[in-house]
mmCIF file of C-alpha atoms and ligand atoms in Angstrom:
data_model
loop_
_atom_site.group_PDB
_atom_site.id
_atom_site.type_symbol
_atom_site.label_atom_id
_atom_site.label_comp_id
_atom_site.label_asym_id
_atom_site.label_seq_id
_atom_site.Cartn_x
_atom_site.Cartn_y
_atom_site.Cartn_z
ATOM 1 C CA UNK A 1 13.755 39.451 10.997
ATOM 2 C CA UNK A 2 11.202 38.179 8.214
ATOM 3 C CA UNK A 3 10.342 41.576 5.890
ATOM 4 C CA UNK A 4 6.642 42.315 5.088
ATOM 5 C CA UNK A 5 6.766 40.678 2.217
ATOM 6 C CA UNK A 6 7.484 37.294 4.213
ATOM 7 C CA UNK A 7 5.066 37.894 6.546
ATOM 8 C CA UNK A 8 2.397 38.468 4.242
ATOM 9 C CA UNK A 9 3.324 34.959 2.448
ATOM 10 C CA UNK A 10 3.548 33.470 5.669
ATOM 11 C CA UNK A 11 -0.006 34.796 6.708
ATOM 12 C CA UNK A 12 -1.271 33.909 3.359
ATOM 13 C CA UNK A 13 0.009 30.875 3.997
ATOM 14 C CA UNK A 14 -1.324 30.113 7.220
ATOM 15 C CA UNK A 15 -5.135 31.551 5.931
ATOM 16 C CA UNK A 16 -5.011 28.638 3.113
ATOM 17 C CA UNK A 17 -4.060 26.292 5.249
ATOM 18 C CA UNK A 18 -7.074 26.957 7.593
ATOM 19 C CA UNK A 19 -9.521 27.452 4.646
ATOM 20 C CA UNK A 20 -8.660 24.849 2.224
ATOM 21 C CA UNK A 21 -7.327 21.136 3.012
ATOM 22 C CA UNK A 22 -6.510 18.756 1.478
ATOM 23 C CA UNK A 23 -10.201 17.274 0.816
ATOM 24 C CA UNK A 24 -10.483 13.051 -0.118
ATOM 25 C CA UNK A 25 -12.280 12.659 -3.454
ATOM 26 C CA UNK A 26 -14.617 10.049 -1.845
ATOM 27 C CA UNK A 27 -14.960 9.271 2.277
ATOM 28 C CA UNK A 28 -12.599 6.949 1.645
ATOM 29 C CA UNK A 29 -10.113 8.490 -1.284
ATOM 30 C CA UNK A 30 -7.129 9.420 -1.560
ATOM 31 C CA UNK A 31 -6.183 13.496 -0.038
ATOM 32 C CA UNK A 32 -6.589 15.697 -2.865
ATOM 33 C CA UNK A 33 -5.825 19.385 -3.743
ATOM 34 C CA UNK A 34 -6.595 21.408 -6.304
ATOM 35 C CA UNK A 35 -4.319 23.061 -9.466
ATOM 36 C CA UNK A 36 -4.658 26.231 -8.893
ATOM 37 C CA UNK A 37 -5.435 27.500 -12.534
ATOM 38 C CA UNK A 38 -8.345 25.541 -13.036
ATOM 39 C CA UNK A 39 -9.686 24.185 -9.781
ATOM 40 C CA UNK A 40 -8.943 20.553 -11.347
ATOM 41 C CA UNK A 41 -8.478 18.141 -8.334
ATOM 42 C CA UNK A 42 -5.097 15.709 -8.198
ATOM 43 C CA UNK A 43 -4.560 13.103 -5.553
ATOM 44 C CA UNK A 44 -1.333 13.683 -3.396
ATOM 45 C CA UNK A 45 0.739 10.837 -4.061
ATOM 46 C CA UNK A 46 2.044 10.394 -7.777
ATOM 47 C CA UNK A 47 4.871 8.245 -9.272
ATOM 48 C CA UNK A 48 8.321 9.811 -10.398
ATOM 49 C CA UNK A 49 10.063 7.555 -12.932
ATOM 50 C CA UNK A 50 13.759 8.510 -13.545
ATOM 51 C CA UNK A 51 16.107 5.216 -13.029
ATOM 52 C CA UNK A 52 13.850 3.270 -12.277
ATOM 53 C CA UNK A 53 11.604 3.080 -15.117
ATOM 54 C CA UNK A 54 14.474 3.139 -17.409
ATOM 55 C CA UNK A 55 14.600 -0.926 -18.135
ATOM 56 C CA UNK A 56 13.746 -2.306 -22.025
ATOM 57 C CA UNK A 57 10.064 -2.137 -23.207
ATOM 58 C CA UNK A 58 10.482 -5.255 -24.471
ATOM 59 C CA UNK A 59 11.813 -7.071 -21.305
ATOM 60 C CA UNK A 60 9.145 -8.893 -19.614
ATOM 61 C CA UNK A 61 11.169 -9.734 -16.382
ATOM 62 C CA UNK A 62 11.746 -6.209 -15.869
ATOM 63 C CA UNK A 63 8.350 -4.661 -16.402
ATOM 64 C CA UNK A 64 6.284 -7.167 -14.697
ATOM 65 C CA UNK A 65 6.948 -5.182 -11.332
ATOM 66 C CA UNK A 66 6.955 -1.494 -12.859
ATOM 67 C CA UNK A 67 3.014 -2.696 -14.278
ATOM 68 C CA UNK A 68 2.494 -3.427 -10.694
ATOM 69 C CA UNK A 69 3.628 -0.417 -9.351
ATOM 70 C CA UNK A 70 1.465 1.375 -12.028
ATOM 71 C CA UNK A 71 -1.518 -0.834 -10.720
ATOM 72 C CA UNK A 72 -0.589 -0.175 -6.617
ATOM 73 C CA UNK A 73 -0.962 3.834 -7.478
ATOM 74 C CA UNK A 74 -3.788 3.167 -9.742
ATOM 75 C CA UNK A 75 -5.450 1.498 -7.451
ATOM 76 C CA UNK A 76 -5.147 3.842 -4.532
ATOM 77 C CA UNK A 77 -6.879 6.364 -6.631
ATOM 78 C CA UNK A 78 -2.639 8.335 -7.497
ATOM 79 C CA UNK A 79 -3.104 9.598 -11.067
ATOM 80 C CA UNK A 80 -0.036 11.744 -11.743
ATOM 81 C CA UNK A 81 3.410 10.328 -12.990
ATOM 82 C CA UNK A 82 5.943 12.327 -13.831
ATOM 83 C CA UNK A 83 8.702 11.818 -16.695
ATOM 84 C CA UNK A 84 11.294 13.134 -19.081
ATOM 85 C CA UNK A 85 12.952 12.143 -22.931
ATOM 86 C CA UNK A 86 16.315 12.359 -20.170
ATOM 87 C CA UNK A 87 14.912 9.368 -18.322
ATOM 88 C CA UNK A 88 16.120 6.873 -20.673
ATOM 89 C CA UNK A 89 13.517 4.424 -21.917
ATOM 90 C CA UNK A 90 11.456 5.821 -18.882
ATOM 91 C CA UNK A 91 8.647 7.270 -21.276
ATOM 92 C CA UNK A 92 8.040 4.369 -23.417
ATOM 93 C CA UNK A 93 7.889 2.312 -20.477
ATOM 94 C CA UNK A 94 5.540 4.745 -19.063
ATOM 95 C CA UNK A 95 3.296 4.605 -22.536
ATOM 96 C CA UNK A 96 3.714 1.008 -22.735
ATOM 97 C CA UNK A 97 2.663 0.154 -19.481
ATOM 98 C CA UNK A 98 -0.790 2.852 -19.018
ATOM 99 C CA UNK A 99 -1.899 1.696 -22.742
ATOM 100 C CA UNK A 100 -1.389 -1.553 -21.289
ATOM 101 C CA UNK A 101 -3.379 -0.918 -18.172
ATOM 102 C CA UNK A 102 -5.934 0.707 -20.539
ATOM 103 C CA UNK A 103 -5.212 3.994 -18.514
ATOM 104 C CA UNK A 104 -4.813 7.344 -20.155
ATOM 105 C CA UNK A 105 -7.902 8.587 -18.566
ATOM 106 C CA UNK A 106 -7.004 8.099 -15.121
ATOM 107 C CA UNK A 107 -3.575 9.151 -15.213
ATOM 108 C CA UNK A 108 -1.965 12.821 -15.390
ATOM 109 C CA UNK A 109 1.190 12.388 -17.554
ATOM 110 C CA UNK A 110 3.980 15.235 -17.001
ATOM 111 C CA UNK A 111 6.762 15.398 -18.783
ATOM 112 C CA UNK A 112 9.733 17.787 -19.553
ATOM 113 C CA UNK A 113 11.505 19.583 -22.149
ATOM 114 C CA UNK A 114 15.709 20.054 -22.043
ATOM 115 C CA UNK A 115 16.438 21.930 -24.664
ATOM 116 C CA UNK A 116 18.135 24.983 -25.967
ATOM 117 C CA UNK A 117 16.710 26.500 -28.892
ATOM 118 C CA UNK A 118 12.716 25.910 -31.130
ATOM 119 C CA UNK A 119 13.487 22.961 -33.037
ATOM 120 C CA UNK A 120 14.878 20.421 -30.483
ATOM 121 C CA UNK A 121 12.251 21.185 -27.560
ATOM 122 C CA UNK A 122 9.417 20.754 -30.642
ATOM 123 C CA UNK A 123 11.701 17.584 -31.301
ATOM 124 C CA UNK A 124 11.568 16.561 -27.658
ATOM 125 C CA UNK A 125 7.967 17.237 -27.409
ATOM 126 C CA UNK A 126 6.877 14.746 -30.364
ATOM 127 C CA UNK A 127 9.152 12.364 -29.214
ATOM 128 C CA UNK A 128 7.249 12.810 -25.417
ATOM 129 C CA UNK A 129 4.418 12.330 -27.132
ATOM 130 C CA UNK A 130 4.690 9.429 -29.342
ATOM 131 C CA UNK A 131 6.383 7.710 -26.225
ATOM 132 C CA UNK A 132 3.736 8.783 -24.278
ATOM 133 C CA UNK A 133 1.319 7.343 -26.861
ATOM 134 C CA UNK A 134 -0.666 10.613 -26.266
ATOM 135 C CA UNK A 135 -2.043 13.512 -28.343
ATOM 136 C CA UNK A 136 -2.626 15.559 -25.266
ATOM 137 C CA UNK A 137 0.002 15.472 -22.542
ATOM 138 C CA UNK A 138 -1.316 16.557 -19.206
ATOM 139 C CA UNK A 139 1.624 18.832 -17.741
ATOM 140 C CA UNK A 140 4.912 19.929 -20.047
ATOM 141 C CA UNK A 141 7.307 21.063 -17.507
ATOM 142 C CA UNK A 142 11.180 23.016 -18.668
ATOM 143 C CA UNK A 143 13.978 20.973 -17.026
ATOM 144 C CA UNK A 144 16.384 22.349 -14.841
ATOM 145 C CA UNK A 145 15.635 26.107 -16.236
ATOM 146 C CA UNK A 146 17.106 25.269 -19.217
ATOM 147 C CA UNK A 147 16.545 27.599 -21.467
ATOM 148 C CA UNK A 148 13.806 28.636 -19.477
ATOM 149 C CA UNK A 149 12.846 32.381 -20.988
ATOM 150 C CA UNK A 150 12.444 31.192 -24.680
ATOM 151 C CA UNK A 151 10.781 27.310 -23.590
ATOM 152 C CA UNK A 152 8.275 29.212 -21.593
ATOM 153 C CA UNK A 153 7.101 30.772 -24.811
ATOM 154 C CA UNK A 154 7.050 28.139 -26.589
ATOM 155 C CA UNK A 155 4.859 26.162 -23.652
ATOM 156 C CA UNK A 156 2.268 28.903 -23.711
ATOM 157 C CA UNK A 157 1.802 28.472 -27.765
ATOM 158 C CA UNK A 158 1.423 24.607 -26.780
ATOM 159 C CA UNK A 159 -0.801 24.942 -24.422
ATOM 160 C CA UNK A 160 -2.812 27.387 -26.941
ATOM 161 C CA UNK A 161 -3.023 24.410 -29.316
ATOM 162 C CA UNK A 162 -4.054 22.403 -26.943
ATOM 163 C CA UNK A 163 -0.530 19.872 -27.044
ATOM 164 C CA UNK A 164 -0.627 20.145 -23.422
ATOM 165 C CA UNK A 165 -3.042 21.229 -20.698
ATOM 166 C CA UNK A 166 -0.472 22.739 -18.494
ATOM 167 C CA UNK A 167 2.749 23.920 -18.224
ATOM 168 C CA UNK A 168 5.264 23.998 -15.693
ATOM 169 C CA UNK A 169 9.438 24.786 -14.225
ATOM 170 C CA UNK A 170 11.380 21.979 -12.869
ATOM 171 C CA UNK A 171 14.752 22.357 -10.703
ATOM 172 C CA UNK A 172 15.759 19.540 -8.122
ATOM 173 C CA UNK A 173 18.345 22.001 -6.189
ATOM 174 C CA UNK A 174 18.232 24.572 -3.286
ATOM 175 C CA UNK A 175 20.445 26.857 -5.293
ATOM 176 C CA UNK A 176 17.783 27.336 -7.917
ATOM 177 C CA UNK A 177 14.795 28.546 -5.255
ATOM 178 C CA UNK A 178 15.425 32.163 -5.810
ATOM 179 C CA UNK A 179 15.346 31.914 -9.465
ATOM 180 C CA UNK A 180 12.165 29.544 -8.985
ATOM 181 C CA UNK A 181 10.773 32.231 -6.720
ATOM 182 C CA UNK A 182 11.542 35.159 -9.121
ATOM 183 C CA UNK A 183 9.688 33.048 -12.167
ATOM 184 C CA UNK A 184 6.498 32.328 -9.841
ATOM 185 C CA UNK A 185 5.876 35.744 -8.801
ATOM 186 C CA UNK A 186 7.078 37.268 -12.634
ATOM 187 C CA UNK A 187 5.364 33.676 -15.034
ATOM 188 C CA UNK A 188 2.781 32.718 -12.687
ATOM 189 C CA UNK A 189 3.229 28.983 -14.677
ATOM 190 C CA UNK A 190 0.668 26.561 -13.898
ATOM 191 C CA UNK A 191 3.344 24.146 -11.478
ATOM 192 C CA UNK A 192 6.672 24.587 -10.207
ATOM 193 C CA UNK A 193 8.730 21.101 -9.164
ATOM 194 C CA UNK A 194 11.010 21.571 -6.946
ATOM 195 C CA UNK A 195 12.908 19.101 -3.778
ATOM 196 C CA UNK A 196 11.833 19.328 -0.349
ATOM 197 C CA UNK A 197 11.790 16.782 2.106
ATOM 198 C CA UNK A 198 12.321 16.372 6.194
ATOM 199 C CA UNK A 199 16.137 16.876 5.631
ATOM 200 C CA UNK A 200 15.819 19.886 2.968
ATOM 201 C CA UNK A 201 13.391 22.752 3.843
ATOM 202 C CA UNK A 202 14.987 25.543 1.875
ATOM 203 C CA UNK A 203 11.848 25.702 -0.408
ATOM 204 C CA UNK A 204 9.449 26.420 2.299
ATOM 205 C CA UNK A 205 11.376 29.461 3.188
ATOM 206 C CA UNK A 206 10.679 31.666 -0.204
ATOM 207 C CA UNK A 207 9.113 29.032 -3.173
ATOM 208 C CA UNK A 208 6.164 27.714 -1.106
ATOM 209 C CA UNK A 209 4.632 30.786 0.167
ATOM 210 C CA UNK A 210 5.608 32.541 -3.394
ATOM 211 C CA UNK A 211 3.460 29.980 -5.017
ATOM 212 C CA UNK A 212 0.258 29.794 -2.351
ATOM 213 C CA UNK A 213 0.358 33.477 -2.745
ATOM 214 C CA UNK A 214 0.531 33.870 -6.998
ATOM 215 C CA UNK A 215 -1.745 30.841 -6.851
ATOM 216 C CA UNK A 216 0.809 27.923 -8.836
ATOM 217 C CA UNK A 217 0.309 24.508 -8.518
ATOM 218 C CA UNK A 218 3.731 22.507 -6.461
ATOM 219 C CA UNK A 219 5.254 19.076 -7.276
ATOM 220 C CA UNK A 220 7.912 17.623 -4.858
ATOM 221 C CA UNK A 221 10.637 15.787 -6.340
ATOM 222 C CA UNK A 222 13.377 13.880 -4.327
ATOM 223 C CA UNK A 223 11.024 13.507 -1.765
ATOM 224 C CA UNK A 224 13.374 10.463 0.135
ATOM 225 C CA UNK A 225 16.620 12.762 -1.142
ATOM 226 C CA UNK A 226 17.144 9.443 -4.120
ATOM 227 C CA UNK A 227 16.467 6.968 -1.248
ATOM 228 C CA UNK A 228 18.996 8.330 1.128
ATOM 229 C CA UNK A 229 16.822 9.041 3.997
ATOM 230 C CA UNK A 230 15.813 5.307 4.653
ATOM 231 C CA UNK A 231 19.623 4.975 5.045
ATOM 232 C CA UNK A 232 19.256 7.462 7.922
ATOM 233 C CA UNK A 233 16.383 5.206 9.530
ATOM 234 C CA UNK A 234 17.616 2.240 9.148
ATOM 235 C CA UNK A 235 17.720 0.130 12.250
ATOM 236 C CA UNK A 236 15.649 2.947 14.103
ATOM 237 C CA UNK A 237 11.827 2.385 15.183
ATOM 238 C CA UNK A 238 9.505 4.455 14.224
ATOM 239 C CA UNK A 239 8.371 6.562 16.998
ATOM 240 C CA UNK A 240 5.116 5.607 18.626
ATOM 241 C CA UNK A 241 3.444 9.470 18.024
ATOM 242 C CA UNK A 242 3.415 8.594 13.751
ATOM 243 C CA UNK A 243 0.882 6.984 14.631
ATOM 244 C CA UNK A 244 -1.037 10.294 15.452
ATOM 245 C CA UNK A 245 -1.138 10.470 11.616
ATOM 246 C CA UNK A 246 -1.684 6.971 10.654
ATOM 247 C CA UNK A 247 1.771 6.569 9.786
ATOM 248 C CA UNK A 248 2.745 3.211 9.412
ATOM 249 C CA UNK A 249 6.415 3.627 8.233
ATOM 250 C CA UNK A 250 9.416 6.016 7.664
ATOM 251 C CA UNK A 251 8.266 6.343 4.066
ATOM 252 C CA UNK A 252 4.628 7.628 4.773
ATOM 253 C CA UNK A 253 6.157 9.958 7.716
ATOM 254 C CA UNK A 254 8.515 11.509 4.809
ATOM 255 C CA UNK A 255 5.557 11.868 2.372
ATOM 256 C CA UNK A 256 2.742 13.052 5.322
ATOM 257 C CA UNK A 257 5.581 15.609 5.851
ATOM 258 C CA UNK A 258 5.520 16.767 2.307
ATOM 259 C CA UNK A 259 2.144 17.290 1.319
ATOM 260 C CA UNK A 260 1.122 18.393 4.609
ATOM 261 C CA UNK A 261 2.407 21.824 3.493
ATOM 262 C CA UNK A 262 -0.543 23.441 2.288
ATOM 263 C CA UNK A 263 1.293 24.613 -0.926
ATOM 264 C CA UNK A 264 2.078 21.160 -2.078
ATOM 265 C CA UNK A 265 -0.330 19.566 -4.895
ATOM 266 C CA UNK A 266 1.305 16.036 -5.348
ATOM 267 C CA UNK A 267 4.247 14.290 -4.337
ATOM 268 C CA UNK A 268 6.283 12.231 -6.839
ATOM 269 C CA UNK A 269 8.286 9.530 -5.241
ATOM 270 C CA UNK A 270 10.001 6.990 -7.129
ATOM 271 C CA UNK A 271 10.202 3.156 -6.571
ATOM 272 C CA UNK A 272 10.792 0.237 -8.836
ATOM 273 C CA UNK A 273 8.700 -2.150 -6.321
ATOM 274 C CA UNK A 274 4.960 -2.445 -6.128
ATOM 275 C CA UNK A 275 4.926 -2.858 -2.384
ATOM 276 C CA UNK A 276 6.656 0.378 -1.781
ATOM 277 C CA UNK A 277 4.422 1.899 -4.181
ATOM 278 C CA UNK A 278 1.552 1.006 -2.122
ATOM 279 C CA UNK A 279 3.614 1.928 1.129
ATOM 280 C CA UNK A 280 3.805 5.604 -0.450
ATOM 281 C CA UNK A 281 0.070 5.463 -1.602
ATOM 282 C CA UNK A 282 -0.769 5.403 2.155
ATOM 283 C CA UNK A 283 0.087 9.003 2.951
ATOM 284 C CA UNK A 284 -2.530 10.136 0.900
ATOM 285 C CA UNK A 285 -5.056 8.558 3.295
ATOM 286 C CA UNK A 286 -5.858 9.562 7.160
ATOM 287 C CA UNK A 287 -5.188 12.867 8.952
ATOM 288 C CA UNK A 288 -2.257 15.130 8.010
ATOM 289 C CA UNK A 289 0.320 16.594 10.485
ATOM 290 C CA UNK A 290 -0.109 20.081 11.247
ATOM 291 C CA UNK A 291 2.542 22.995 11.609
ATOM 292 C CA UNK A 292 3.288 21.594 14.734
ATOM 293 C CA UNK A 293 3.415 17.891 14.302
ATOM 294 C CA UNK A 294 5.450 18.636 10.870
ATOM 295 C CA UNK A 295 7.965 20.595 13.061
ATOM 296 C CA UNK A 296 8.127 17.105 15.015
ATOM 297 C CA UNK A 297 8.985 14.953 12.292
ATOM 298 C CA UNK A 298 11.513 17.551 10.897
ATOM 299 C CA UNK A 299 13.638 17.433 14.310
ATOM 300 C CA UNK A 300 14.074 14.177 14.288
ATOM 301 C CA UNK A 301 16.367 14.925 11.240
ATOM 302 C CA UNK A 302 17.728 18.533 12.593
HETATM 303 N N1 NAP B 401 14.765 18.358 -12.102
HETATM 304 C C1 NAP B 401 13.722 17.565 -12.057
HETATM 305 O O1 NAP B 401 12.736 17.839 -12.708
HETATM 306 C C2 NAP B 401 13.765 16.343 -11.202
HETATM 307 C C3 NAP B 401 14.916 16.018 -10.464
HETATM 308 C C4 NAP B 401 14.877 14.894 -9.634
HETATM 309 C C5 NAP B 401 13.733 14.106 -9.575
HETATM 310 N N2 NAP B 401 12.636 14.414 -10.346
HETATM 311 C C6 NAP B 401 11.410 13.590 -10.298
HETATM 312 O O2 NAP B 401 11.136 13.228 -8.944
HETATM 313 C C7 NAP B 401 11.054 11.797 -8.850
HETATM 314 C C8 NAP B 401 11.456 11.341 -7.454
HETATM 315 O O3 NAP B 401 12.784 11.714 -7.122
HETATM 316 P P1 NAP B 401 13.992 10.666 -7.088
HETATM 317 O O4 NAP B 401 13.770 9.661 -8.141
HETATM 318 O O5 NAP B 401 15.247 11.479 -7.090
HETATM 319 O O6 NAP B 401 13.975 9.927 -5.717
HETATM 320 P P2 NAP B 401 13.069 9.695 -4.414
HETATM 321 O O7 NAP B 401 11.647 9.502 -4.791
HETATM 322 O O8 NAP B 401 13.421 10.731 -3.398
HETATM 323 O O9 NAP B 401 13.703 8.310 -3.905
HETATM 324 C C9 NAP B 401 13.627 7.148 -4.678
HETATM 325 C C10 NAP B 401 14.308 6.033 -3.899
HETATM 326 O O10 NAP B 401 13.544 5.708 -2.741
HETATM 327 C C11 NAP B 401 13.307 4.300 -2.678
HETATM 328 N N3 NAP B 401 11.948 4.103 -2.165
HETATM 329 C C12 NAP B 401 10.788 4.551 -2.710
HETATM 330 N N4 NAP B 401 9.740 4.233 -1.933
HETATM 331 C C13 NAP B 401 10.250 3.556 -0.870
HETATM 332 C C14 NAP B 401 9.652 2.949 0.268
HETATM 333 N N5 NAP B 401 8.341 3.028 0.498
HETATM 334 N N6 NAP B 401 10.466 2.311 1.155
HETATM 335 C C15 NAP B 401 11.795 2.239 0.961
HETATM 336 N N7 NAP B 401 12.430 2.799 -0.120
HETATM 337 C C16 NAP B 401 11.648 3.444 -1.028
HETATM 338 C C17 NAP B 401 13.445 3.798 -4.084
HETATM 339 O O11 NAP B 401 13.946 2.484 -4.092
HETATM 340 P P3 NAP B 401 13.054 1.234 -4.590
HETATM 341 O O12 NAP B 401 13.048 1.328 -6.091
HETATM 342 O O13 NAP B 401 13.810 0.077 -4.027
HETATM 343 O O14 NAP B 401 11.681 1.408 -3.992
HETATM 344 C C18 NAP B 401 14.457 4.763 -4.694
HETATM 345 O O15 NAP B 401 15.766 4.298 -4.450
HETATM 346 C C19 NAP B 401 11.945 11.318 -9.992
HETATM 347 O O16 NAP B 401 11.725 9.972 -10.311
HETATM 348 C C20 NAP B 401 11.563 12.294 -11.087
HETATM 349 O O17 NAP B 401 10.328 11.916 -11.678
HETATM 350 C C21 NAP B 401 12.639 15.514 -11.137
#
């Protein structure tokens, strides 16, 4: 039996879907919705970067492809890419390759901190930034709760001084929701990330509605569960109905899925290949599934 508390989230829920979707920035953009702090639009469909943007700067072979997949999101109008120092050489790729692209003003860099204690997350946030090869970071996000009650003062004073725009709370788990819940409704931080995808829901029970209703801005990590959910589909068609939402693939069914939640901001999928980079792009295009058709997808994986 939900309590009132549930239903009020749920109603809440329900009222924002009705009054606010997803909106394309042009008649022919990618979906966007807005941060709720500031009103500040982001497309949909980002780019997570752990594994598979950890290769050598300075090997050509390897980031040939990762500058394409940089230009395939780039060029569907994506703008956020999310990283961490514990990706490897994942940030300096990530610097290397926007600087490269000559595009720090059309991307929104997030990155993490993983530290206990002052000194090493101020240490972690230089290093971000050199990396980054950026003054201002767009998003600085506490990894894993680590350390999360002093970070989180530590994120406000950066955000004060202007070392990043927004702050944020990662956790990639379902057994971290209720403490993820509890932070939204008692931090009201800028974003939570957080996993959900068609095979793991648990964050739309609590999280979601916590965050539509304290007004917090949601990224969705593991999106394809690391890739393991196109070992579910493989060798099975898609079924005829994705078309209903211009789905043209298992991956854009996952992702139309996602971000048809009306809590959702952006998706971060990762991929080390430009043409599944442009693959994911496409679910920021055409019409969303709604409660219903969302409940469809899901029970294919129930
Ligand atoms: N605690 C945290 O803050 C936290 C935890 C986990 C993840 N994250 C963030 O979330 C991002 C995404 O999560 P994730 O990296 O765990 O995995 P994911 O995005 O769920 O899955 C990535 C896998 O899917 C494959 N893939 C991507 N697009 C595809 C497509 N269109 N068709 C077929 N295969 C495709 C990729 O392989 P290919 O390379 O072959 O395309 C890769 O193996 C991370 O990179 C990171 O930025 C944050």
């Amino acid at each position: 039996m939900p309590d009132r508390r549930q239903f009020l989230q749920a109603a809440a829920c329900a009222a924002l879907a009705a009054a606010s979707p997803p909106v394309p920035a042009a008649p022919d953009g990618m979906l966007q919705r807005k941060i709720p702090s500031t009103g500040e639009a982001l497309p949909v469909i980002g780019l997570g970067t752990a594994d598979t943007f950890d290769v050598a700067p300075d090997d050509a072979a390897a980031m040939a492809p990762l500058a394409q997949v940089l230009d395939a999101l780039l060029q569907a109008g994506g703008t956020l890419i999310d990283t961490a120092p514990s990706y490897g050489r994942a940030e300096a790729v990530t610097g290397t390759l926007v600087e490269r692209a000559g595009g720090r003003r059309r991307v929104f860099l997030a990155t993490k901190i993983g530290a206990r204690g002052r000194d090493a997350a101020l240490e972690q946030v230089a290093g971000s930034r050199r990396a980054l090869r950026a003054d201002t970071l767009d998003l600085i996000q506490i990894h894993n709760l680590i350390d999360t009650a002093n970070q989180l003062a530590l994120l406000r004073e950066l955000k004060r001084q202007g070392v990043t725009r927004y702050i944020g709370i990662t956790h990639y788990a379902d057994h971290a929701h209720d403490e993820l819940t509890a932070l939204v409704e008692r931090e009201k931080p800028d974003f939570v990330q957080v996993n959900l995808s068609v095979g793991a829901r648990s964050a739309e029970r609590r999280l979601l509605p916590a965050c539509l209703a304290q007004g917090v801005a949601v990224l969705i990590n593991r999106p394809f569960q690391d890739g393991a959910l196109f070992r579910q589909v493989r060798g099975k068609p898609l079924p005829g109905w994705a078309a209903e939402f211009d789905c043209a693939s298992w991956a854009q069914l996952f992702l139309k899925f996602i971000v048809a939640h009306p809590a959702v901001t952006c998706a971060i999928p990762a991929t080390s290949k430009p043409a599944n980079m442009a693959d994911n792009a496409r679910a920021g295009f055409g019409p969303l599934p709604g409660a219903a058709g969302r409940e469809r997808i899901a029970a294919l994986f129930a």
